[in-house]
Amino acid sequence: MKIDNHKLDLMLAKRCINLRSLRADISAQTLSRIRQGADIRPAILGRIAKALGVDPAEILKEEV
């Protein structure tokens, strides 16, 4: 699973927060890996979606 960085940025902007705000729930190393396009575990996706108040499918990268 990969998070779409563009979608993530839009969600952060809608909530007027930055990526550092997610550090309470997600480690800095994991956030860095997400920005690099690495695969993440479903639990991490869930934690990020919960912190943003969105459905996990809204920030997933659509793979063709």
PDB file of N, CA, C and O in Angstrom:
ATOM      1  N   MET A   1       0.842  -1.177   0.000  1.00  0.00           N
ATOM      2  CA  MET A   1       0.000   0.000   0.000  1.00  0.00           C
ATOM      3  C   MET A   1       0.883   1.234   0.000  1.00  0.00           C
ATOM      4  O   MET A   1       1.862   1.281   0.734  1.00  0.00           O
ATOM      5  N   LYS A   2       0.483   2.187  -0.813  1.00  0.00           N
ATOM      6  CA  LYS A   2       1.220   3.445  -0.860  1.00  0.00           C
ATOM      7  C   LYS A   2       0.249   4.597  -0.699  1.00  0.00           C
ATOM      8  O   LYS A   2      -0.878   4.548  -1.182  1.00  0.00           O
ATOM      9  N   ILE A   3       0.717   5.628  -0.021  1.00  0.00           N
ATOM     10  CA  ILE A   3      -0.091   6.827   0.154  1.00  0.00           C
ATOM     11  C   ILE A   3       0.244   7.794  -0.969  1.00  0.00           C
ATOM     12  O   ILE A   3       1.410   7.988  -1.314  1.00  0.00           O
ATOM     13  N   ASP A   4      -0.788   8.404  -1.516  1.00  0.00           N
ATOM     14  CA  ASP A   4      -0.623   9.418  -2.556  1.00  0.00           C
ATOM     15  C   ASP A   4      -0.215  10.724  -1.865  1.00  0.00           C
ATOM     16  O   ASP A   4      -1.003  11.302  -1.109  1.00  0.00           O
ATOM     17  N   ASN A   5       1.001  11.184  -2.104  1.00  0.00           N
ATOM     18  CA  ASN A   5       1.507  12.380  -1.441  1.00  0.00           C
ATOM     19  C   ASN A   5       0.684  13.615  -1.781  1.00  0.00           C
ATOM     20  O   ASN A   5       0.487  14.486  -0.937  1.00  0.00           O
ATOM     21  N   HIS A   6       0.194  13.691  -3.010  1.00  0.00           N
ATOM     22  CA  HIS A   6      -0.632  14.838  -3.404  1.00  0.00           C
ATOM     23  C   HIS A   6      -1.931  14.869  -2.597  1.00  0.00           C
ATOM     24  O   HIS A   6      -2.328  15.916  -2.073  1.00  0.00           O
ATOM     25  N   LYS A   7      -2.580  13.715  -2.472  1.00  0.00           N
ATOM     26  CA  LYS A   7      -3.811  13.624  -1.690  1.00  0.00           C
ATOM     27  C   LYS A   7      -3.542  13.924  -0.217  1.00  0.00           C
ATOM     28  O   LYS A   7      -4.334  14.595   0.443  1.00  0.00           O
ATOM     29  N   LEU A   8      -2.424  13.419   0.282  1.00  0.00           N
ATOM     30  CA  LEU A   8      -2.055  13.674   1.672  1.00  0.00           C
ATOM     31  C   LEU A   8      -1.862  15.163   1.903  1.00  0.00           C
ATOM     32  O   LEU A   8      -2.372  15.717   2.880  1.00  0.00           O
ATOM     33  N   ASP A   9      -1.169  15.824   0.989  1.00  0.00           N
ATOM     34  CA  ASP A   9      -0.962  17.269   1.116  1.00  0.00           C
ATOM     35  C   ASP A   9      -2.285  18.031   1.108  1.00  0.00           C
ATOM     36  O   ASP A   9      -2.465  18.989   1.861  1.00  0.00           O
ATOM     37  N   LEU A  10      -3.214  17.606   0.255  1.00  0.00           N
ATOM     38  CA  LEU A  10      -4.528  18.263   0.213  1.00  0.00           C
ATOM     39  C   LEU A  10      -5.284  18.090   1.529  1.00  0.00           C
ATOM     40  O   LEU A  10      -5.896  19.042   2.025  1.00  0.00           O
ATOM     41  N   MET A  11      -5.216  16.898   2.096  1.00  0.00           N
ATOM     42  CA  MET A  11      -5.891  16.657   3.378  1.00  0.00           C
ATOM     43  C   MET A  11      -5.262  17.486   4.498  1.00  0.00           C
ATOM     44  O   MET A  11      -5.961  18.025   5.348  1.00  0.00           O
ATOM     45  N   LEU A  12      -3.948  17.580   4.478  1.00  0.00           N
ATOM     46  CA  LEU A  12      -3.265  18.402   5.486  1.00  0.00           C
ATOM     47  C   LEU A  12      -3.665  19.868   5.327  1.00  0.00           C
ATOM     48  O   LEU A  12      -3.923  20.567   6.315  1.00  0.00           O
ATOM     49  N   ALA A  13      -3.731  20.340   4.092  1.00  0.00           N
ATOM     50  CA  ALA A  13      -4.089  21.732   3.835  1.00  0.00           C
ATOM     51  C   ALA A  13      -5.532  22.021   4.268  1.00  0.00           C
ATOM     52  O   ALA A  13      -5.803  23.085   4.847  1.00  0.00           O
ATOM     53  N   LYS A  14      -6.436  21.095   4.011  1.00  0.00           N
ATOM     54  CA  LYS A  14      -7.838  21.287   4.395  1.00  0.00           C
ATOM     55  C   LYS A  14      -7.982  21.440   5.900  1.00  0.00           C
ATOM     56  O   LYS A  14      -8.869  22.141   6.379  1.00  0.00           O
ATOM     57  N   ARG A  15      -7.102  20.769   6.640  1.00  0.00           N
ATOM     58  CA  ARG A  15      -7.170  20.825   8.099  1.00  0.00           C
ATOM     59  C   ARG A  15      -6.218  21.840   8.707  1.00  0.00           C
ATOM     60  O   ARG A  15      -6.106  21.952   9.915  1.00  0.00           O
ATOM     61  N   CYS A  16      -5.514  22.564   7.832  1.00  0.00           N
ATOM     62  CA  CYS A  16      -4.569  23.607   8.263  1.00  0.00           C
ATOM     63  C   CYS A  16      -3.528  23.068   9.236  1.00  0.00           C
ATOM     64  O   CYS A  16      -3.239  23.679  10.271  1.00  0.00           O
ATOM     65  N   ILE A  17      -2.992  21.884   8.913  1.00  0.00           N
ATOM     66  CA  ILE A  17      -1.932  21.302   9.724  1.00  0.00           C
ATOM     67  C   ILE A  17      -0.776  20.917   8.817  1.00  0.00           C
ATOM     68  O   ILE A  17      -0.918  20.875   7.598  1.00  0.00           O
ATOM     69  N   ASN A  18       0.364  20.644   9.419  1.00  0.00           N
ATOM     70  CA  ASN A  18       1.504  20.197   8.624  1.00  0.00           C
ATOM     71  C   ASN A  18       1.845  18.756   8.985  1.00  0.00           C
ATOM     72  O   ASN A  18       1.262  18.169   9.888  1.00  0.00           O
ATOM     73  N   LEU A  19       2.786  18.213   8.250  1.00  0.00           N
ATOM     74  CA  LEU A  19       3.155  16.817   8.441  1.00  0.00           C
ATOM     75  C   LEU A  19       3.691  16.555   9.847  1.00  0.00           C
ATOM     76  O   LEU A  19       3.487  15.480  10.402  1.00  0.00           O
ATOM     77  N   ARG A  20       4.339  17.536  10.428  1.00  0.00           N
ATOM     78  CA  ARG A  20       4.867  17.359  11.791  1.00  0.00           C
ATOM     79  C   ARG A  20       3.777  17.091  12.814  1.00  0.00           C
ATOM     80  O   ARG A  20       4.019  16.451  13.826  1.00  0.00           O
ATOM     81  N   SER A  21       2.582  17.574  12.539  1.00  0.00           N
ATOM     82  CA  SER A  21       1.464  17.350  13.459  1.00  0.00           C
ATOM     83  C   SER A  21       1.133  15.874  13.586  1.00  0.00           C
ATOM     84  O   SER A  21       0.584  15.441  14.585  1.00  0.00           O
ATOM     85  N   LEU A  22       1.466  15.100  12.569  1.00  0.00           N
ATOM     86  CA  LEU A  22       1.184  13.664  12.600  1.00  0.00           C
ATOM     87  C   LEU A  22       2.205  12.882  13.416  1.00  0.00           C
ATOM     88  O   LEU A  22       2.026  11.703  13.665  1.00  0.00           O
ATOM     89  N   ARG A  23       3.273  13.527  13.818  1.00  0.00           N
ATOM     90  CA  ARG A  23       4.323  12.824  14.572  1.00  0.00           C
ATOM     91  C   ARG A  23       3.853  12.291  15.917  1.00  0.00           C
ATOM     92  O   ARG A  23       4.490  11.423  16.499  1.00  0.00           O
ATOM     93  N   ALA A  24       2.743  12.803  16.406  1.00  0.00           N
ATOM     94  CA  ALA A  24       2.199  12.261  17.654  1.00  0.00           C
ATOM     95  C   ALA A  24       1.738  10.821  17.448  1.00  0.00           C
ATOM     96  O   ALA A  24       1.766  10.010  18.372  1.00  0.00           O
ATOM     97  N   ASP A  25       1.308  10.503  16.218  1.00  0.00           N
ATOM     98  CA  ASP A  25       0.790   9.171  15.917  1.00  0.00           C
ATOM     99  C   ASP A  25       1.732   8.327  15.075  1.00  0.00           C
ATOM    100  O   ASP A  25       1.657   7.105  15.095  1.00  0.00           O
ATOM    101  N   ILE A  26       2.606   8.974  14.288  1.00  0.00           N
ATOM    102  CA  ILE A  26       3.457   8.282  13.322  1.00  0.00           C
ATOM    103  C   ILE A  26       4.899   8.734  13.521  1.00  0.00           C
ATOM    104  O   ILE A  26       5.157   9.926  13.685  1.00  0.00           O
ATOM    105  N   SER A  27       5.845   7.809  13.461  1.00  0.00           N
ATOM    106  CA  SER A  27       7.252   8.169  13.651  1.00  0.00           C
ATOM    107  C   SER A  27       7.771   9.013  12.483  1.00  0.00           C
ATOM    108  O   SER A  27       7.267   8.926  11.355  1.00  0.00           O
ATOM    109  N   ALA A  28       8.786   9.796  12.746  1.00  0.00           N
ATOM    110  CA  ALA A  28       9.396  10.638  11.712  1.00  0.00           C
ATOM    111  C   ALA A  28       9.968   9.781  10.590  1.00  0.00           C
ATOM    112  O   ALA A  28       9.888  10.151   9.411  1.00  0.00           O
ATOM    113  N   GLN A  29      10.520   8.629  10.930  1.00  0.00           N
ATOM    114  CA  GLN A  29      11.084   7.733   9.925  1.00  0.00           C
ATOM    115  C   GLN A  29       9.993   7.213   8.988  1.00  0.00           C
ATOM    116  O   GLN A  29      10.173   7.164   7.776  1.00  0.00           O
ATOM    117  N   THR A  30       8.852   6.861   9.537  1.00  0.00           N
ATOM    118  CA  THR A  30       7.747   6.370   8.717  1.00  0.00           C
ATOM    119  C   THR A  30       7.216   7.479   7.820  1.00  0.00           C
ATOM    120  O   THR A  30       6.932   7.246   6.643  1.00  0.00           O
ATOM    121  N   LEU A  31       7.101   8.690   8.345  1.00  0.00           N
ATOM    122  CA  LEU A  31       6.645   9.813   7.529  1.00  0.00           C
ATOM    123  C   LEU A  31       7.617  10.072   6.381  1.00  0.00           C
ATOM    124  O   LEU A  31       7.201  10.366   5.263  1.00  0.00           O
ATOM    125  N   SER A  32       8.894   9.930   6.646  1.00  0.00           N
ATOM    126  CA  SER A  32       9.902  10.099   5.600  1.00  0.00           C
ATOM    127  C   SER A  32       9.752   9.027   4.525  1.00  0.00           C
ATOM    128  O   SER A  32       9.829   9.313   3.329  1.00  0.00           O
ATOM    129  N   ARG A  33       9.519   7.801   4.942  1.00  0.00           N
ATOM    130  CA  ARG A  33       9.333   6.695   3.990  1.00  0.00           C
ATOM    131  C   ARG A  33       8.095   6.922   3.129  1.00  0.00           C
ATOM    132  O   ARG A  33       8.082   6.626   1.936  1.00  0.00           O
ATOM    133  N   ILE A  34       7.038   7.462   3.723  1.00  0.00           N
ATOM    134  CA  ILE A  34       5.819   7.752   2.981  1.00  0.00           C
ATOM    135  C   ILE A  34       6.108   8.784   1.898  1.00  0.00           C
ATOM    136  O   ILE A  34       5.690   8.638   0.752  1.00  0.00           O
ATOM    137  N   ARG A  35       6.847   9.824   2.253  1.00  0.00           N
ATOM    138  CA  ARG A  35       7.194  10.876   1.289  1.00  0.00           C
ATOM    139  C   ARG A  35       8.042  10.329   0.142  1.00  0.00           C
ATOM    140  O   ARG A  35       7.980  10.817  -0.967  1.00  0.00           O
ATOM    141  N   GLN A  36       8.813   9.288   0.420  1.00  0.00           N
ATOM    142  CA  GLN A  36       9.667   8.685  -0.607  1.00  0.00           C
ATOM    143  C   GLN A  36       8.906   7.684  -1.469  1.00  0.00           C
ATOM    144  O   GLN A  36       9.448   7.147  -2.426  1.00  0.00           O
ATOM    145  N   GLY A  37       7.654   7.416  -1.120  1.00  0.00           N
ATOM    146  CA  GLY A  37       6.833   6.503  -1.907  1.00  0.00           C
ATOM    147  C   GLY A  37       6.944   5.045  -1.526  1.00  0.00           C
ATOM    148  O   GLY A  37       6.578   4.168  -2.299  1.00  0.00           O
ATOM    149  N   ALA A  38       7.431   4.773  -0.332  1.00  0.00           N
ATOM    150  CA  ALA A  38       7.585   3.389   0.118  1.00  0.00           C
ATOM    151  C   ALA A  38       6.234   2.787   0.504  1.00  0.00           C
ATOM    152  O   ALA A  38       5.284   3.495   0.825  1.00  0.00           O
ATOM    153  N   ASP A  39       6.175   1.467   0.463  1.00  0.00           N
ATOM    154  CA  ASP A  39       4.975   0.762   0.921  1.00  0.00           C
ATOM    155  C   ASP A  39       4.849   0.898   2.432  1.00  0.00           C
ATOM    156  O   ASP A  39       5.851   0.945   3.148  1.00  0.00           O
ATOM    157  N   ILE A  40       3.609   0.941   2.894  1.00  0.00           N
ATOM    158  CA  ILE A  40       3.360   1.005   4.334  1.00  0.00           C
ATOM    159  C   ILE A  40       2.365  -0.088   4.711  1.00  0.00           C
ATOM    160  O   ILE A  40       1.659  -0.623   3.867  1.00  0.00           O
ATOM    161  N   ARG A  41       2.334  -0.378   5.998  1.00  0.00           N
ATOM    162  CA  ARG A  41       1.409  -1.388   6.511  1.00  0.00           C
ATOM    163  C   ARG A  41       0.006  -0.786   6.643  1.00  0.00           C
ATOM    164  O   ARG A  41      -0.139   0.422   6.831  1.00  0.00           O
ATOM    165  N   PRO A  42      -1.019  -1.611   6.578  1.00  0.00           N
ATOM    166  CA  PRO A  42      -2.383  -1.114   6.725  1.00  0.00           C
ATOM    167  C   PRO A  42      -2.622  -0.374   8.047  1.00  0.00           C
ATOM    168  O   PRO A  42      -3.382   0.598   8.085  1.00  0.00           O
ATOM    169  N   ALA A  43      -1.975  -0.817   9.103  1.00  0.00           N
ATOM    170  CA  ALA A  43      -2.163  -0.158  10.399  1.00  0.00           C
ATOM    171  C   ALA A  43      -1.672   1.285  10.367  1.00  0.00           C
ATOM    172  O   ALA A  43      -2.294   2.177  10.960  1.00  0.00           O
ATOM    173  N   ILE A  44      -0.569   1.529   9.673  1.00  0.00           N
ATOM    174  CA  ILE A  44      -0.041   2.893   9.553  1.00  0.00           C
ATOM    175  C   ILE A  44      -1.014   3.746   8.744  1.00  0.00           C
ATOM    176  O   ILE A  44      -1.306   4.888   9.109  1.00  0.00           O
ATOM    177  N   LEU A  45      -1.516   3.193   7.646  1.00  0.00           N
ATOM    178  CA  LEU A  45      -2.501   3.905   6.835  1.00  0.00           C
ATOM    179  C   LEU A  45      -3.710   4.275   7.690  1.00  0.00           C
ATOM    180  O   LEU A  45      -4.203   5.405   7.631  1.00  0.00           O
ATOM    181  N   GLY A  46      -4.152   3.346   8.503  1.00  0.00           N
ATOM    182  CA  GLY A  46      -5.291   3.596   9.381  1.00  0.00           C
ATOM    183  C   GLY A  46      -5.022   4.697  10.388  1.00  0.00           C
ATOM    184  O   GLY A  46      -5.891   5.539  10.638  1.00  0.00           O
ATOM    185  N   ARG A  47      -3.833   4.702  10.971  1.00  0.00           N
ATOM    186  CA  ARG A  47      -3.496   5.740  11.946  1.00  0.00           C
ATOM    187  C   ARG A  47      -3.445   7.124  11.311  1.00  0.00           C
ATOM    188  O   ARG A  47      -3.898   8.104  11.892  1.00  0.00           O
ATOM    189  N   ILE A  48      -2.881   7.202  10.104  1.00  0.00           N
ATOM    190  CA  ILE A  48      -2.811   8.490   9.411  1.00  0.00           C
ATOM    191  C   ILE A  48      -4.219   8.967   9.056  1.00  0.00           C
ATOM    192  O   ILE A  48      -4.560  10.132   9.271  1.00  0.00           O
ATOM    193  N   ALA A  49      -5.035   8.067   8.518  1.00  0.00           N
ATOM    194  CA  ALA A  49      -6.405   8.429   8.158  1.00  0.00           C
ATOM    195  C   ALA A  49      -7.196   8.876   9.387  1.00  0.00           C
ATOM    196  O   ALA A  49      -7.949   9.854   9.329  1.00  0.00           O
ATOM    197  N   LYS A  50      -7.006   8.184  10.496  1.00  0.00           N
ATOM    198  CA  LYS A  50      -7.704   8.552  11.731  1.00  0.00           C
ATOM    199  C   LYS A  50      -7.261   9.934  12.213  1.00  0.00           C
ATOM    200  O   LYS A  50      -8.085  10.752  12.608  1.00  0.00           O
ATOM    201  N   ALA A  51      -5.968  10.203  12.145  1.00  0.00           N
ATOM    202  CA  ALA A  51      -5.456  11.507  12.576  1.00  0.00           C
ATOM    203  C   ALA A  51      -5.995  12.640  11.699  1.00  0.00           C
ATOM    204  O   ALA A  51      -6.193  13.758  12.175  1.00  0.00           O
ATOM    205  N   LEU A  52      -6.238  12.332  10.419  1.00  0.00           N
ATOM    206  CA  LEU A  52      -6.762  13.335   9.496  1.00  0.00           C
ATOM    207  C   LEU A  52      -8.288  13.364   9.466  1.00  0.00           C
ATOM    208  O   LEU A  52      -8.879  14.273   8.887  1.00  0.00           O
ATOM    209  N   GLY A  53      -8.916  12.355  10.049  1.00  0.00           N
ATOM    210  CA  GLY A  53     -10.369  12.291  10.057  1.00  0.00           C
ATOM    211  C   GLY A  53     -10.960  11.950   8.700  1.00  0.00           C
ATOM    212  O   GLY A  53     -12.016  12.461   8.337  1.00  0.00           O
ATOM    213  N   VAL A  54     -10.256  11.088   7.951  1.00  0.00           N
ATOM    214  CA  VAL A  54     -10.731  10.693   6.619  1.00  0.00           C
ATOM    215  C   VAL A  54     -10.751   9.172   6.513  1.00  0.00           C
ATOM    216  O   VAL A  54     -10.185   8.472   7.339  1.00  0.00           O
ATOM    217  N   ASP A  55     -11.412   8.698   5.469  1.00  0.00           N
ATOM    218  CA  ASP A  55     -11.417   7.273   5.169  1.00  0.00           C
ATOM    219  C   ASP A  55     -10.053   6.905   4.579  1.00  0.00           C
ATOM    220  O   ASP A  55      -9.522   7.672   3.765  1.00  0.00           O
ATOM    221  N   PRO A  56      -9.465   5.787   4.954  1.00  0.00           N
ATOM    222  CA  PRO A  56      -8.151   5.410   4.412  1.00  0.00           C
ATOM    223  C   PRO A  56      -8.099   5.377   2.888  1.00  0.00           C
ATOM    224  O   PRO A  56      -7.087   5.718   2.291  1.00  0.00           O
ATOM    225  N   ALA A  57      -9.184   5.025   2.241  1.00  0.00           N
ATOM    226  CA  ALA A  57      -9.212   4.965   0.770  1.00  0.00           C
ATOM    227  C   ALA A  57      -8.996   6.334   0.132  1.00  0.00           C
ATOM    228  O   ALA A  57      -8.539   6.425  -1.010  1.00  0.00           O
ATOM    229  N   GLU A  58      -9.289   7.394   0.870  1.00  0.00           N
ATOM    230  CA  GLU A  58      -9.151   8.748   0.332  1.00  0.00           C
ATOM    231  C   GLU A  58      -7.693   9.174   0.137  1.00  0.00           C
ATOM    232  O   GLU A  58      -7.430  10.083  -0.640  1.00  0.00           O
ATOM    233  N   ILE A  59      -6.771   8.539   0.833  1.00  0.00           N
ATOM    234  CA  ILE A  59      -5.364   8.938   0.706  1.00  0.00           C
ATOM    235  C   ILE A  59      -4.488   7.866   0.063  1.00  0.00           C
ATOM    236  O   ILE A  59      -3.297   8.072  -0.115  1.00  0.00           O
ATOM    237  N   LEU A  60      -5.105   6.739  -0.300  1.00  0.00           N
ATOM    238  CA  LEU A  60      -4.349   5.682  -0.964  1.00  0.00           C
ATOM    239  C   LEU A  60      -4.003   6.073  -2.391  1.00  0.00           C
ATOM    240  O   LEU A  60      -4.790   6.715  -3.075  1.00  0.00           O
ATOM    241  N   LYS A  61      -2.829   5.665  -2.821  1.00  0.00           N
ATOM    242  CA  LYS A  61      -2.418   5.883  -4.193  1.00  0.00           C
ATOM    243  C   LYS A  61      -3.100   4.846  -5.066  1.00  0.00           C
ATOM    244  O   LYS A  61      -3.063   3.657  -4.765  1.00  0.00           O
ATOM    245  N   GLU A  62      -3.722   5.310  -6.138  1.00  0.00           N
ATOM    246  CA  GLU A  62      -4.396   4.393  -7.045  1.00  0.00           C
ATOM    247  C   GLU A  62      -3.366   3.759  -7.955  1.00  0.00           C
ATOM    248  O   GLU A  62      -2.671   4.430  -8.687  1.00  0.00           O
ATOM    249  N   GLU A  63      -3.251   2.436  -7.849  1.00  0.00           N
ATOM    250  CA  GLU A  63      -2.275   1.717  -8.652  1.00  0.00           C
ATOM    251  C   GLU A  63      -2.972   1.120  -9.870  1.00  0.00           C
ATOM    252  O   GLU A  63      -4.022   0.527  -9.752  1.00  0.00           O
ATOM    253  N   VAL A  64      -2.358   1.305 -10.981  1.00  0.00           N
ATOM    254  CA  VAL A  64      -2.964   0.836 -12.242  1.00  0.00           C
ATOM    255  C   VAL A  64      -2.401  -0.491 -12.646  1.00  0.00           C
ATOM    256  O   VAL A  64      -1.312  -0.842 -12.492  1.00  0.00           O
TER     257      VAL A  64
END
